[in-house]
mmCIF file of N, CA, C and O in Angstrom:
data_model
loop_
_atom_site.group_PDB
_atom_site.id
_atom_site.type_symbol
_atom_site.label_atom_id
_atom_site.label_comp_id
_atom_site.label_asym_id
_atom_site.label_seq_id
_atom_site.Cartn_x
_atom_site.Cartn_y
_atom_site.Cartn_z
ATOM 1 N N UNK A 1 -23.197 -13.133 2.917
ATOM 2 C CA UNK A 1 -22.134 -13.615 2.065
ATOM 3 C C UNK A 1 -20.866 -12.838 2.393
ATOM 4 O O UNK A 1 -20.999 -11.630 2.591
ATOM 5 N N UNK A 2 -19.327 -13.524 2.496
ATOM 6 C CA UNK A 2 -18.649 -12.295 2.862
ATOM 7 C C UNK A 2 -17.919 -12.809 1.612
ATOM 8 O O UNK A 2 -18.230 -13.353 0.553
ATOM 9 N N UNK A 3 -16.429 -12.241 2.432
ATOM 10 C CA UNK A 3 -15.537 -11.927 1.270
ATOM 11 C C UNK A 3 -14.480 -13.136 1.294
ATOM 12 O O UNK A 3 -14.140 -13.884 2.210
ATOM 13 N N UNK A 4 -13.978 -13.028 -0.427
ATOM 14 C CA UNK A 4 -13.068 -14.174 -0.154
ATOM 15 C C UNK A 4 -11.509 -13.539 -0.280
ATOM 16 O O UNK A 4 -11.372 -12.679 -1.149
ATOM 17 N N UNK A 5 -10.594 -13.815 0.339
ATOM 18 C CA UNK A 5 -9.246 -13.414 -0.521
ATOM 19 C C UNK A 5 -8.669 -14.402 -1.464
ATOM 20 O O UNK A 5 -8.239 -15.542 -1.288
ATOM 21 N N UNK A 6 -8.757 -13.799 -2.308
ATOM 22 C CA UNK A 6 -7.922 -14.283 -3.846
ATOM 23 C C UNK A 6 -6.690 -13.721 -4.092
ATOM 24 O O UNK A 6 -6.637 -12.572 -3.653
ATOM 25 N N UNK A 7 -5.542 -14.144 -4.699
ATOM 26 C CA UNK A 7 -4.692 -13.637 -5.111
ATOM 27 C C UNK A 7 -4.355 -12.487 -4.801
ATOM 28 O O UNK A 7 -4.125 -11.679 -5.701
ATOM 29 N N UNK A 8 -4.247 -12.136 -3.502
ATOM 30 C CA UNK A 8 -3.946 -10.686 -3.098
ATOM 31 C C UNK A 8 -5.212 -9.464 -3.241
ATOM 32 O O UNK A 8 -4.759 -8.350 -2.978
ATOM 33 N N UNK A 9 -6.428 -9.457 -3.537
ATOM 34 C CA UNK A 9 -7.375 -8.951 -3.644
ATOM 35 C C UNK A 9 -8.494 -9.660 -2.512
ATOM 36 O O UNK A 9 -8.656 -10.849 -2.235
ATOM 37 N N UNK A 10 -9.001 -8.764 -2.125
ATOM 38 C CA UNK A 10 -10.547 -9.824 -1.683
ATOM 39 C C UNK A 10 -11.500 -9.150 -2.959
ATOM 40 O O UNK A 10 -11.644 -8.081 -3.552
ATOM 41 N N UNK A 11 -12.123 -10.764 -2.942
ATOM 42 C CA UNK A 11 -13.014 -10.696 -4.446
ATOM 43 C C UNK A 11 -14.426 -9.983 -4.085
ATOM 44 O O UNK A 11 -15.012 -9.613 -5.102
ATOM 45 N N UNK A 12 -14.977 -9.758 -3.108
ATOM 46 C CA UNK A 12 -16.371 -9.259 -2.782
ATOM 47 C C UNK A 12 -16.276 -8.269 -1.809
ATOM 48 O O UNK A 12 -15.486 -8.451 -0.882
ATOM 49 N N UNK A 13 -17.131 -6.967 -1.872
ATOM 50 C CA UNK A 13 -17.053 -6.517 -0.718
ATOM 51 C C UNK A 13 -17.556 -6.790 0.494
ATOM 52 O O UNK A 13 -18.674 -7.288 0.623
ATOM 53 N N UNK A 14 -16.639 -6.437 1.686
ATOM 54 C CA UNK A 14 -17.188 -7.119 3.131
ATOM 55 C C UNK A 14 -17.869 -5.667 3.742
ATOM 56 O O UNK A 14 -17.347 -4.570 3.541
ATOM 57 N N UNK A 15 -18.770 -5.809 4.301
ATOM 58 C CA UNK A 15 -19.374 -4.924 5.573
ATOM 59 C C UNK A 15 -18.651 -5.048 6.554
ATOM 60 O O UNK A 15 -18.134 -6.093 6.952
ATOM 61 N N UNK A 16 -18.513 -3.325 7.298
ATOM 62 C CA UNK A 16 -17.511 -3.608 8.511
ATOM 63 C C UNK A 16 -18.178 -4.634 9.137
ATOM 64 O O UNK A 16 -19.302 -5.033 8.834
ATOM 65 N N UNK A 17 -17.308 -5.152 10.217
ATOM 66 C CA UNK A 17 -17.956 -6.248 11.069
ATOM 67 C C UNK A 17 -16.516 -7.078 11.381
ATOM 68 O O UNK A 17 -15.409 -6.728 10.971
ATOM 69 N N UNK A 18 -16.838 -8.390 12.295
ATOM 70 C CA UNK A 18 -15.861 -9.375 12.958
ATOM 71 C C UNK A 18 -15.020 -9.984 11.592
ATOM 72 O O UNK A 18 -13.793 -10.057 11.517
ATOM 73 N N UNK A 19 -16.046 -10.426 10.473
ATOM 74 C CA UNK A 19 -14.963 -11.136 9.244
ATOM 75 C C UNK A 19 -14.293 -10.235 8.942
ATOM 76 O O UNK A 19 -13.133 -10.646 8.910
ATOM 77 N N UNK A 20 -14.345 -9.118 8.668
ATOM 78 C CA UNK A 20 -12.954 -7.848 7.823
ATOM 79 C C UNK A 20 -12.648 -7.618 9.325
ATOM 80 O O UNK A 20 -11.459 -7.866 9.129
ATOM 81 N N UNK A 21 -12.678 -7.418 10.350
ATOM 82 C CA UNK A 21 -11.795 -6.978 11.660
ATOM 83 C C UNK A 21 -10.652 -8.331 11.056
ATOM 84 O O UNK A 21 -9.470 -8.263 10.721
ATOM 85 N N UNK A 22 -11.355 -9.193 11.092
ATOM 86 C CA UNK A 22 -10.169 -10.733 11.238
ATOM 87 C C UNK A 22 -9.270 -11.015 9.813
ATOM 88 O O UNK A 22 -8.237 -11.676 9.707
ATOM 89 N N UNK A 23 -9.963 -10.341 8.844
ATOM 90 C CA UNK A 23 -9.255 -10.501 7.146
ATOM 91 C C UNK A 23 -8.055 -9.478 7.682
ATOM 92 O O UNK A 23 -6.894 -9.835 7.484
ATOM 93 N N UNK A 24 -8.320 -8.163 8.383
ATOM 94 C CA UNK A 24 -7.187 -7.006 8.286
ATOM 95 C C UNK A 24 -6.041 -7.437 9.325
ATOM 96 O O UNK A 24 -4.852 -7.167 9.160
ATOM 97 N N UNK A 25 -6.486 -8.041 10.259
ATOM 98 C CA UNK A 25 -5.605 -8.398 11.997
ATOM 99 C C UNK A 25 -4.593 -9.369 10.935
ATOM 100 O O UNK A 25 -3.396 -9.083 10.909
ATOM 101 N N UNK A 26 -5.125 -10.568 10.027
ATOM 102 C CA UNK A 26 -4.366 -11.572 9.616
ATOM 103 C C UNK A 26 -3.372 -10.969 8.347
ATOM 104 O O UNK A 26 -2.144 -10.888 8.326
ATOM 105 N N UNK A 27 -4.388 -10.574 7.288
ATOM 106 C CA UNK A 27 -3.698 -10.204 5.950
ATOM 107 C C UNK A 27 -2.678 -8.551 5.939
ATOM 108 O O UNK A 27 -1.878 -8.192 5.075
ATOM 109 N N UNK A 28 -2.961 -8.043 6.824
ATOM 110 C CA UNK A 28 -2.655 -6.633 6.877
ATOM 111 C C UNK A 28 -1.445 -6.473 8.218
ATOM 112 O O UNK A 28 -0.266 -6.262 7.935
ATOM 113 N N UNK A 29 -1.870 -6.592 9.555
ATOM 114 C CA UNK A 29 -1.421 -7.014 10.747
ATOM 115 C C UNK A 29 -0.363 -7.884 10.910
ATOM 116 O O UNK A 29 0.628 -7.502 11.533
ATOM 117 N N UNK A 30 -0.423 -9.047 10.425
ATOM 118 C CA UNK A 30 0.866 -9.964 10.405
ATOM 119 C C UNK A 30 0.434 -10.921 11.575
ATOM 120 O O UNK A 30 1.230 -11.789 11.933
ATOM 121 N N UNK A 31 -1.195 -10.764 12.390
ATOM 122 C CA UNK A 31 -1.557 -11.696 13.462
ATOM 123 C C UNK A 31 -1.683 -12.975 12.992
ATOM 124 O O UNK A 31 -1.801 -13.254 11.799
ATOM 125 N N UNK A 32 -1.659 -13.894 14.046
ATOM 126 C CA UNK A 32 -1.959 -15.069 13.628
ATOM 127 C C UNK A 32 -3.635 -14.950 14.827
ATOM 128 O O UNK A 32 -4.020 -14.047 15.570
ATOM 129 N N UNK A 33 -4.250 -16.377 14.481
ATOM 130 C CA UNK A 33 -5.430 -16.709 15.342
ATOM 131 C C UNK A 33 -4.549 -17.570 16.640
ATOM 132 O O UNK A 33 -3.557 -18.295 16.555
ATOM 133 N N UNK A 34 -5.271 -17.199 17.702
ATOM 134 C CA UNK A 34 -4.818 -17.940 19.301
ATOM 135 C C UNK A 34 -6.020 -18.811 19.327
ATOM 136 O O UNK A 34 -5.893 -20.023 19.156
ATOM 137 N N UNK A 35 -7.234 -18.237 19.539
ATOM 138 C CA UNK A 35 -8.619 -18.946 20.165
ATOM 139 C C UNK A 35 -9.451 -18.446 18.837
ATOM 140 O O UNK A 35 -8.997 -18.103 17.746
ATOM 141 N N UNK A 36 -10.629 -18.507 19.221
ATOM 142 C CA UNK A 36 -11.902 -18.297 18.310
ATOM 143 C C UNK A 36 -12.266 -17.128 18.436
ATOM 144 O O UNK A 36 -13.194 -16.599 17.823
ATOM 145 N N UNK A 37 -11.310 -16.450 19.534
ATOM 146 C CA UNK A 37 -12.247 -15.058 20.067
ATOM 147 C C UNK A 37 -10.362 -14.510 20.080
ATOM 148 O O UNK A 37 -10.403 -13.427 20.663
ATOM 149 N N UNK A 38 -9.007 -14.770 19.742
ATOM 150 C CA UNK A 38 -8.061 -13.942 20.309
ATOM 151 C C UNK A 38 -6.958 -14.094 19.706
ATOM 152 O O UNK A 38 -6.457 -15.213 19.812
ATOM 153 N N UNK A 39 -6.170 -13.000 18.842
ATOM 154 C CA UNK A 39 -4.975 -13.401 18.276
ATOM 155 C C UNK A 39 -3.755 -13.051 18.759
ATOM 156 O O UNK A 39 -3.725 -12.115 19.558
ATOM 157 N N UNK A 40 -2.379 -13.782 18.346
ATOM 158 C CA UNK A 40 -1.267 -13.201 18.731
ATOM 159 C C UNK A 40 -0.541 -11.913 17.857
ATOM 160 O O UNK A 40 -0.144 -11.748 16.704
ATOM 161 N N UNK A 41 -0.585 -11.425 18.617
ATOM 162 C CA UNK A 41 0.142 -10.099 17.740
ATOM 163 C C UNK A 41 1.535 -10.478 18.132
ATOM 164 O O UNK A 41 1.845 -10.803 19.278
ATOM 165 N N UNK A 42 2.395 -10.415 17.068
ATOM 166 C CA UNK A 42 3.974 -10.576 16.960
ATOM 167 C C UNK A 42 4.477 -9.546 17.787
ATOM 168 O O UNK A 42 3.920 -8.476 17.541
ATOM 169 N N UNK A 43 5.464 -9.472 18.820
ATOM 170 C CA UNK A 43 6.371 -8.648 19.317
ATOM 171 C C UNK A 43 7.852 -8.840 19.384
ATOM 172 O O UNK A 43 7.992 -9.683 20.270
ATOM 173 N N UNK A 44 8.618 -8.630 19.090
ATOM 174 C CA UNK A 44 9.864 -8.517 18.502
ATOM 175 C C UNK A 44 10.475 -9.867 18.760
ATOM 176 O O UNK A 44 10.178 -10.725 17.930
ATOM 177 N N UNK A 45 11.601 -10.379 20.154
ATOM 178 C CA UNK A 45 11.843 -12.086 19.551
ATOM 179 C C UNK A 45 10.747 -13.025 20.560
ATOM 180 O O UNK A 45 10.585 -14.236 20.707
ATOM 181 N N UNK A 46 10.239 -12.064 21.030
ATOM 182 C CA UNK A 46 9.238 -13.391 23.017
ATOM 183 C C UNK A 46 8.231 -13.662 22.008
ATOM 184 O O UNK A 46 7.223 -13.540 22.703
ATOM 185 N N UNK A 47 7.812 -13.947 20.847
ATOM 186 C CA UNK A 47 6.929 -14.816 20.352
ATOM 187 C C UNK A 47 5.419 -14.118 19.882
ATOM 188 O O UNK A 47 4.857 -14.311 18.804
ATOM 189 N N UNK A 48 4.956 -13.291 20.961
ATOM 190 C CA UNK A 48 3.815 -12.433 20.506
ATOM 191 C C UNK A 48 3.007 -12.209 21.755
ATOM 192 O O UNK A 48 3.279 -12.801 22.800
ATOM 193 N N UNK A 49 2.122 -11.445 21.660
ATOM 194 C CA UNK A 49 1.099 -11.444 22.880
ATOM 195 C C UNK A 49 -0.358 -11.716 22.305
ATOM 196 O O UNK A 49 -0.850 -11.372 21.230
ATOM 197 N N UNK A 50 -0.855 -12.393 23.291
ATOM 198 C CA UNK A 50 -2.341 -12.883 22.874
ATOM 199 C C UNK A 50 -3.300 -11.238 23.100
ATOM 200 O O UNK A 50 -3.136 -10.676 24.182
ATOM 201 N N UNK A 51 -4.093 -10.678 22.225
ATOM 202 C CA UNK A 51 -4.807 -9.833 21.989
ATOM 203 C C UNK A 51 -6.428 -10.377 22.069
ATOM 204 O O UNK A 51 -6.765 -11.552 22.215
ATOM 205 N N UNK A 52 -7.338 -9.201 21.932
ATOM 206 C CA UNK A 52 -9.365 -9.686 21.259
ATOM 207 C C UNK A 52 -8.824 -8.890 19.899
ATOM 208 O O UNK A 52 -7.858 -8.145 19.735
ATOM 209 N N UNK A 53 -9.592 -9.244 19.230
ATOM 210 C CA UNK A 53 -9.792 -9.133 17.667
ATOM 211 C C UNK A 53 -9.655 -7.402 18.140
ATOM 212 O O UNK A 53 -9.953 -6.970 19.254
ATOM 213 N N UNK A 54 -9.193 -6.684 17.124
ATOM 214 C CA UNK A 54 -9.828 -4.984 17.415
ATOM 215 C C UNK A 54 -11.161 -4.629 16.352
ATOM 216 O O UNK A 54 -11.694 -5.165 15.381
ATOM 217 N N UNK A 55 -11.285 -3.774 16.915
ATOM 218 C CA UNK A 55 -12.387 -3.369 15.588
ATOM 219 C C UNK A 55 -12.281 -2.614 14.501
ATOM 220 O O UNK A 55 -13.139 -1.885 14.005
ATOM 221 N N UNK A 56 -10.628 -2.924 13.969
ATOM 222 C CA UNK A 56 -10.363 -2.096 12.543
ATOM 223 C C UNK A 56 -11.839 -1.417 11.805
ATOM 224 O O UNK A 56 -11.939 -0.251 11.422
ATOM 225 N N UNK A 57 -12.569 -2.128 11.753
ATOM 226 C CA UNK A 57 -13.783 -1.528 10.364
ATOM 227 C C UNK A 57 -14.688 -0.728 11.441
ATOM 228 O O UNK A 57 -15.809 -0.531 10.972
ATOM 229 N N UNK A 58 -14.593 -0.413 12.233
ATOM 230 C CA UNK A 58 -16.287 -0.028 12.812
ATOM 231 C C UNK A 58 -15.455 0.916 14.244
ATOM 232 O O UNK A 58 -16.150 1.069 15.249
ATOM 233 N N UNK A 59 -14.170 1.432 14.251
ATOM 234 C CA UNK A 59 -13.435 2.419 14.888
ATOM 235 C C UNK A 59 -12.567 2.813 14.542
ATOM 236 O O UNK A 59 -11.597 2.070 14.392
ATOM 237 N N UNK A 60 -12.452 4.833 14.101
ATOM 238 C CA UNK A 60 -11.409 5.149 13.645
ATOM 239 C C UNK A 60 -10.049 5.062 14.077
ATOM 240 O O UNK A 60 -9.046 5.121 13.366
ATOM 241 N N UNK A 61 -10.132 4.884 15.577
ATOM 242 C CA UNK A 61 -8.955 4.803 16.680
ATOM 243 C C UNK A 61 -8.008 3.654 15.433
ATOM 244 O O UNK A 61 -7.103 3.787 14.609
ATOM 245 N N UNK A 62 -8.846 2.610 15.922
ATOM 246 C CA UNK A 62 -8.249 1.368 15.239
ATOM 247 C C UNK A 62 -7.861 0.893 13.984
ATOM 248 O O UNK A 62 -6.936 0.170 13.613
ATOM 249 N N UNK A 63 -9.062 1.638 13.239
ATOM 250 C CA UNK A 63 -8.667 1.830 11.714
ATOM 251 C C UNK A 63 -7.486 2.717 11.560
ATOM 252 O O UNK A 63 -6.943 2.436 10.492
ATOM 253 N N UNK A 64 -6.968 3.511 12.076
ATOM 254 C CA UNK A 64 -5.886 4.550 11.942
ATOM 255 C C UNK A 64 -4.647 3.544 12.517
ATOM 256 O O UNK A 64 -3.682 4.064 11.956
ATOM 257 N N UNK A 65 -4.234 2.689 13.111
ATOM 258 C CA UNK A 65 -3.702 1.481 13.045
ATOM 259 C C UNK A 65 -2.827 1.077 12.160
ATOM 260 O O UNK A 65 -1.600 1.117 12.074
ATOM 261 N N UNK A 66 -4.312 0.390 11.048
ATOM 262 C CA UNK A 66 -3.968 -0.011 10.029
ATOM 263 C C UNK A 66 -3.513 0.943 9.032
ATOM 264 O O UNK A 66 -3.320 0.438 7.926
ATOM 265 N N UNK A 67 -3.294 2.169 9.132
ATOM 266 C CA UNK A 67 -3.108 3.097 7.861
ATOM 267 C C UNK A 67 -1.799 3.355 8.232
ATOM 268 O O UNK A 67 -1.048 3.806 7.367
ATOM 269 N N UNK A 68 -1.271 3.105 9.638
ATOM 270 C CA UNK A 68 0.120 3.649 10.314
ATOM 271 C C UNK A 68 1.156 2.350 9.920
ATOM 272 O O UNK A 68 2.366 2.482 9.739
ATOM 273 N N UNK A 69 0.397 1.050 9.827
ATOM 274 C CA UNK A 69 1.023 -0.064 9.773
ATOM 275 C C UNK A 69 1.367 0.253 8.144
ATOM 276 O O UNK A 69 2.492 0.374 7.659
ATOM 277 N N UNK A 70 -0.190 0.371 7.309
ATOM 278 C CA UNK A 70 0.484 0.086 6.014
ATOM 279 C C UNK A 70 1.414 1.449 5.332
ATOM 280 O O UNK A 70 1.811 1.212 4.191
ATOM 281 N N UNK A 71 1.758 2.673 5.827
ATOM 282 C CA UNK A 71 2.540 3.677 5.384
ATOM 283 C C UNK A 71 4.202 2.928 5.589
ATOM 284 O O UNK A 71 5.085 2.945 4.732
ATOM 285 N N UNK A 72 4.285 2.359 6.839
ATOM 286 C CA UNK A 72 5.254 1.943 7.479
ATOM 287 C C UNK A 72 5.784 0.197 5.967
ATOM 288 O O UNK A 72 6.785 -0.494 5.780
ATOM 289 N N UNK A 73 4.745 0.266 5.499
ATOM 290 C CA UNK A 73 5.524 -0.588 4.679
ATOM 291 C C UNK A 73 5.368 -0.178 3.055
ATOM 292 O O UNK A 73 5.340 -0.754 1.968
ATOM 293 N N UNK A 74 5.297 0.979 3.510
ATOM 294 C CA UNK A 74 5.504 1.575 1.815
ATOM 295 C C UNK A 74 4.242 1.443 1.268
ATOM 296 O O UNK A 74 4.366 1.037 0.113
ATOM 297 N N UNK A 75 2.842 1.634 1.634
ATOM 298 C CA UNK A 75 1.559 1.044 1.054
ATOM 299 C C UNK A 75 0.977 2.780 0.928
ATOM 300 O O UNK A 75 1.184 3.666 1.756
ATOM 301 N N UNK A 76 0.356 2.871 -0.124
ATOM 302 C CA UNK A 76 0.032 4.477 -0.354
ATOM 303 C C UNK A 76 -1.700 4.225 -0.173
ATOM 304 O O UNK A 76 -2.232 3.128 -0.343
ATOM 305 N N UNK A 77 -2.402 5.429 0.190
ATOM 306 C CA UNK A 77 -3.863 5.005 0.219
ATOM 307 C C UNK A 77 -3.887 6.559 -0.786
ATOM 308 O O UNK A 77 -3.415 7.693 -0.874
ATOM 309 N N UNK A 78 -5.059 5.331 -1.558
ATOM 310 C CA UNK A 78 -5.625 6.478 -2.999
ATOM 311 C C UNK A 78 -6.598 6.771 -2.829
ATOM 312 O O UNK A 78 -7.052 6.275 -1.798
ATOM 313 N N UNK A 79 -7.462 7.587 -3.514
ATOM 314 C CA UNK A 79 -8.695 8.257 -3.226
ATOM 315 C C UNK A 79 -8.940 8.752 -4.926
ATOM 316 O O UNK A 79 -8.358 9.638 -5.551
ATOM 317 N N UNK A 80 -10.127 7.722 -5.412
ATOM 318 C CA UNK A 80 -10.512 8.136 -6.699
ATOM 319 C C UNK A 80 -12.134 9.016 -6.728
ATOM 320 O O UNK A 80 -13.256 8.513 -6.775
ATOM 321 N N UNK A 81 -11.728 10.526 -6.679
ATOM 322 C CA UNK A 81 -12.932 11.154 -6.512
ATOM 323 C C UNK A 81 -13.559 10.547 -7.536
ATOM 324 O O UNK A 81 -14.552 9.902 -7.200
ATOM 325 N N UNK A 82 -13.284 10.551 -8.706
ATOM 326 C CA UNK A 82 -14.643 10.564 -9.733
ATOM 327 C C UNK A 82 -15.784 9.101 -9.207
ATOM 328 O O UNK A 82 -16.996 9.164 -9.412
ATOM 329 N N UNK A 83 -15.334 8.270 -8.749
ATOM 330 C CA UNK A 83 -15.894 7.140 -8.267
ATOM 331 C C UNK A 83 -15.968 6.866 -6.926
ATOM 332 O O UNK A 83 -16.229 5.729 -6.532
ATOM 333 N N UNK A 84 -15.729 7.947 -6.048
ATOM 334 C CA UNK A 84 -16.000 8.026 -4.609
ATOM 335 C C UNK A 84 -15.444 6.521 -4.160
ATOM 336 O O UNK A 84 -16.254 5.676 -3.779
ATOM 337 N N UNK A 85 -14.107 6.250 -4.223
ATOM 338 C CA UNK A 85 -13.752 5.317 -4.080
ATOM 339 C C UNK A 85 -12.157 5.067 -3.419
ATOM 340 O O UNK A 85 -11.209 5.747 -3.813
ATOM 341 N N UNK A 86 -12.048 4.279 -2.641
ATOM 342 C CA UNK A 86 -10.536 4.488 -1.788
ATOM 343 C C UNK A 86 -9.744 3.154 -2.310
ATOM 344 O O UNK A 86 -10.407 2.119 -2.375
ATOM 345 N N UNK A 87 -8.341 3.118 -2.693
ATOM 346 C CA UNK A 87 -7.806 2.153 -2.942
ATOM 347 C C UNK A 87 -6.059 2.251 -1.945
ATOM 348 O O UNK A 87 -5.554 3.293 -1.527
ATOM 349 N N UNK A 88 -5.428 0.704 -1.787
ATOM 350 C CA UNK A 88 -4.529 0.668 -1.567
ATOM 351 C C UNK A 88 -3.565 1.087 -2.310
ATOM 352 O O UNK A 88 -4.186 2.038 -2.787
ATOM 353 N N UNK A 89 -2.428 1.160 -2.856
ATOM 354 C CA UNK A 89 -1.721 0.961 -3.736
ATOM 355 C C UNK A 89 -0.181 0.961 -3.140
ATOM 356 O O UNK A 89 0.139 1.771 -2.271
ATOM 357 N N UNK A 90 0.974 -0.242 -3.799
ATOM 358 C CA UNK A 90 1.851 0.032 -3.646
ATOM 359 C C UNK A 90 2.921 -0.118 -4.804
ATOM 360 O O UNK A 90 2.975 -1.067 -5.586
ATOM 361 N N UNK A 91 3.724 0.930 -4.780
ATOM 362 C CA UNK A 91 4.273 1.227 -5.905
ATOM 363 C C UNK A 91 3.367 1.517 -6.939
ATOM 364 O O UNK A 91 2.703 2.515 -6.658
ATOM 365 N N UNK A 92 3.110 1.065 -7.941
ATOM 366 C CA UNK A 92 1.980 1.463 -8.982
ATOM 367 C C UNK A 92 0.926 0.816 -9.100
ATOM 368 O O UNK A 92 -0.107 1.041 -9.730
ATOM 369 N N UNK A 93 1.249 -0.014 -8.447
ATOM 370 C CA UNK A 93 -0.592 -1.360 -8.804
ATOM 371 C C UNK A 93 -1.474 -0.967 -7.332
ATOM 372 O O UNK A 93 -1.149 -0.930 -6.145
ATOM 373 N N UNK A 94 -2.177 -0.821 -7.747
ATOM 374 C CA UNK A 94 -3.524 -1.527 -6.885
ATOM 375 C C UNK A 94 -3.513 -2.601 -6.302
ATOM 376 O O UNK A 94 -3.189 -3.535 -7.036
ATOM 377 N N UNK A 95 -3.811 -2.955 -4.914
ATOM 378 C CA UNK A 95 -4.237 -4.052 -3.986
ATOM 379 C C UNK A 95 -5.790 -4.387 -4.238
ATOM 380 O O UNK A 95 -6.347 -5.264 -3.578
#
């Protein structure tokens, strides 16, 4: 079963893997899909370059990426010890 995005949340949790590599490349990334297997990553005005999916969830290289992308837009990452639990947040709400 994976995950769905709702209203700015995904409603279920996903296991790393290809569906959250492709939820983060699209919702997070700003990629669009090229093929079944390859997206365009935006580059400034030439339109984008065709990329393979990365493996945001299952490599820190890549996951560190996404933490550089979302600082860069003002996105804070929280860390709720009492519930061993990591959240987005920007400005005051929760993602």
């Amino acid at each position: 079963m994976g995950a769905e995005y709702v209203g700015g949340k995904v409603s279920d949790e996903l296991p790393a893997g290809r569906e959250l590599d492709a939820l983060i490349v699209e919702k997070i990334m700003g990629w669009t899909r090229h093929t079944e297997d390859s997206w365009i990553m935006p580059v400034g005005n030439c339109g984008g370059v065709v990329h393979y999916l990365p493996p945001y969830s299952t490599d820190i290289a890549a996951a560190w990426e996404v933490v550089e992308k979302l600082m860069q837009a003002d996105f804070i990452l929280d860390y709720h010890k009492a519930t061993q639990t990591w959240f987005v947040r920007y400005g005051d709400g929760r993602i």
